[in-house]
Short mmCIF file of C-alpha atoms in Angstrom, two decimals:
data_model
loop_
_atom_site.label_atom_id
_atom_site.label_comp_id
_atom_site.label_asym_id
_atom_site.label_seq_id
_atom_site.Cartn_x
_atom_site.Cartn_y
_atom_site.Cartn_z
CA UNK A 1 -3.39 -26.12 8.88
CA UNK A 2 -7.27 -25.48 7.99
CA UNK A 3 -8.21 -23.08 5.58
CA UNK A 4 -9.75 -21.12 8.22
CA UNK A 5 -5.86 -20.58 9.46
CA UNK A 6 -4.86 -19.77 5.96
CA UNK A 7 -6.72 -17.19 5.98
CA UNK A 8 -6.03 -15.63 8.92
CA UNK A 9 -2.29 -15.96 8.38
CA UNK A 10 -2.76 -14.66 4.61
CA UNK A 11 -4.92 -11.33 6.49
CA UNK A 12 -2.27 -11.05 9.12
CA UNK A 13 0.29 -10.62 6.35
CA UNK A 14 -1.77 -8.18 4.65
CA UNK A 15 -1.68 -6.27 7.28
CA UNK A 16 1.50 -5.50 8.21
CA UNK A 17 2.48 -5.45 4.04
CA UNK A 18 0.18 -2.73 4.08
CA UNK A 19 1.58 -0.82 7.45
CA UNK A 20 5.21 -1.29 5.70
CA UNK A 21 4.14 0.53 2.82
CA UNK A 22 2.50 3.41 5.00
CA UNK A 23 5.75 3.92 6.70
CA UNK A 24 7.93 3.57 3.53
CA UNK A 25 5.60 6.36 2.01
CA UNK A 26 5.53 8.51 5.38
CA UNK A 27 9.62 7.85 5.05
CA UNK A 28 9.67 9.13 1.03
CA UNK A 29 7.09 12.64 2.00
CA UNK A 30 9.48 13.40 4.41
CA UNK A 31 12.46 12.65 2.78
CA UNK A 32 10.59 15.08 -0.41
CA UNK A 33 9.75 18.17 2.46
CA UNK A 34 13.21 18.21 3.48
CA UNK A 35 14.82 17.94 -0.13
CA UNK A 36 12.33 21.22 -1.07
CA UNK A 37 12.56 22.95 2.16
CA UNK A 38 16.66 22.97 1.56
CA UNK A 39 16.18 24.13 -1.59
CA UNK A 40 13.89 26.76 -1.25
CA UNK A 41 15.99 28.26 1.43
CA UNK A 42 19.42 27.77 -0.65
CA UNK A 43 17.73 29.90 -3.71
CA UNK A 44 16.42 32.32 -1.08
CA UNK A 45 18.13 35.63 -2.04
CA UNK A 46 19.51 37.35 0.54
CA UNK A 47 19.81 41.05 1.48
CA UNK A 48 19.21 41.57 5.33
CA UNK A 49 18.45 37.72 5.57
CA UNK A 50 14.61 38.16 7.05
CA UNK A 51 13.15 36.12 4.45
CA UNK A 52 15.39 33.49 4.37
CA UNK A 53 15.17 33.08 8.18
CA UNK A 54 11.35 32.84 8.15
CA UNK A 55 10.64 29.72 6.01
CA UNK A 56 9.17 27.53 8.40
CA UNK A 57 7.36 23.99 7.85
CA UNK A 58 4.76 22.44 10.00
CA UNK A 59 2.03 19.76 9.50
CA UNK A 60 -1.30 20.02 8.51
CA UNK A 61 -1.87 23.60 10.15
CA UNK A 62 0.40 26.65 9.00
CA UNK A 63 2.32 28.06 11.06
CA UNK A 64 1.89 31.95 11.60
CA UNK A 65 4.95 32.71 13.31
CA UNK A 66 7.52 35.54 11.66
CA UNK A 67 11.17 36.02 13.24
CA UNK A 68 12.49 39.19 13.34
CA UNK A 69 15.97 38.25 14.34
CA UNK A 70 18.62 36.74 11.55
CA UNK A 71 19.65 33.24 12.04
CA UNK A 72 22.08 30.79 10.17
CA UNK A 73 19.94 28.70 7.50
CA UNK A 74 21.17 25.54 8.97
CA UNK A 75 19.20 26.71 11.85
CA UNK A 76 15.73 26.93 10.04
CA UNK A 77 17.00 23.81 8.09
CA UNK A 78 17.01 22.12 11.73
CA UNK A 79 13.60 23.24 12.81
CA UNK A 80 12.42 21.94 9.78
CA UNK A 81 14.24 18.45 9.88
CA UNK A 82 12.63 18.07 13.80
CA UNK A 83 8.53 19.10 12.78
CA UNK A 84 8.91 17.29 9.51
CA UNK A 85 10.09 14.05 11.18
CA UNK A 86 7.40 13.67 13.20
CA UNK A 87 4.92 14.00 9.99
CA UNK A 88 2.37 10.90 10.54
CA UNK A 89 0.10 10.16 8.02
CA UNK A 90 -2.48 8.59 10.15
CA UNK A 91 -2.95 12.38 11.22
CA UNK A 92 -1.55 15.14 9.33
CA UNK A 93 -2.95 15.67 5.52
CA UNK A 94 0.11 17.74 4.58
CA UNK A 95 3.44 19.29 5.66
CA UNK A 96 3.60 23.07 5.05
CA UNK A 97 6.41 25.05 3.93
CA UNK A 98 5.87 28.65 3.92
CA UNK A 99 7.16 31.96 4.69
CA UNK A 100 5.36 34.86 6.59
CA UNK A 101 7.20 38.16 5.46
CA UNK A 102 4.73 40.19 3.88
CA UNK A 103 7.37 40.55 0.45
CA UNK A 104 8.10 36.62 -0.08
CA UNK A 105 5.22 36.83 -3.02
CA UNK A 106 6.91 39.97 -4.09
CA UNK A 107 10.53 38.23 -4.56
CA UNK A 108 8.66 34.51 -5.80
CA UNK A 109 6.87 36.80 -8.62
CA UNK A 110 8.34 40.01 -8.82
CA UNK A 111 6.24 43.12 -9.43
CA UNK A 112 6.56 45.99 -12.02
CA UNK A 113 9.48 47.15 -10.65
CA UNK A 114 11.19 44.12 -9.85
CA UNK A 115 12.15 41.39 -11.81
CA UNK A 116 11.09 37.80 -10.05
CA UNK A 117 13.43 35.59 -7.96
CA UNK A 118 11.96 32.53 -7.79
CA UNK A 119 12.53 30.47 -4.80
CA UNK A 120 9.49 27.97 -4.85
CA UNK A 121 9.11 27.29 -8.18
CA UNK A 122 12.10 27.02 -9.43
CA UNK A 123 12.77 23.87 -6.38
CA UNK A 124 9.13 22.37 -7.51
CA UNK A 125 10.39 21.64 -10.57
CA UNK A 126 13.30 19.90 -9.33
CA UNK A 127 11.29 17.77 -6.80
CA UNK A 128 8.65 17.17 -9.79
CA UNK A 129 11.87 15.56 -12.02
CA UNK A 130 13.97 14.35 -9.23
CA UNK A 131 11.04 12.27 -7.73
CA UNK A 132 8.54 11.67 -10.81
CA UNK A 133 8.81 7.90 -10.15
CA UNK A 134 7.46 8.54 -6.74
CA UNK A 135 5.31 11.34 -7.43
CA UNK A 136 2.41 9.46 -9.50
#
């Protein structure tokens, strides 16, 4: 085999090292979204259910919906598992988890009147210890 061979083969190998790792870090983002999505909707607090039943995630562009109707968690949970599995890296910068009712912030931070009940910082620091190896 000629050097010139050698080469190629060695580049070829490169290559799909390189698209393994791309897929084995698309794999570990989405395997993070999901982990923080469930938690952030598990440390939701609930009174009517309204906020709990508008976290939503999507990729690279937020999604403005807001759901007026009450559904189980498992449900959002679901919605969540389909957009964030087809996160592709080659494409989308980021997936987004977010909720649209107007009082989220006021039940994240609290106001004044009302003492805070964290739901998305309380999970960050979970995903920040549980995946510090990964998260470099």
């Amino acid at each position: 085999m000629s050097n010139k061979d050698n080469a190629l083969e060695f580049a070829m190998a490169l290559d799909k090292a390189r698209l393994q790792k791309e897929d084995d870090i698309a794999e570990k983002v989405q395997e993070i979204a999901m982990d923080a999505f469930g938690m952030i909707i598990k440390r939701t607090p609930v009174d009517t259910g309204r906020l709990r039943s508008n976290w939503v995630a999507s990729n690279t562009t937020p999604n403005t919906a807001k759901f007026e109707q009450v559904v189980n968690p498992q449900t959002r949970i679901n919605n969540a598992a389909t957009v964030i599995s087809q996160y592709d890296p080659k494409k989308d910068t980021s997936i987004i988890i977010q909720n649209n009712m107007e009082y989220a912030k006021f039940i994240e931070f609290g106001t004044s009147r009302m003492a805070a009940q964290p739901m998305i910082a309380p999970t960050m620091n979970v995903i920040n210890h549980k995946y510090r190896d990964v998260l470099v």
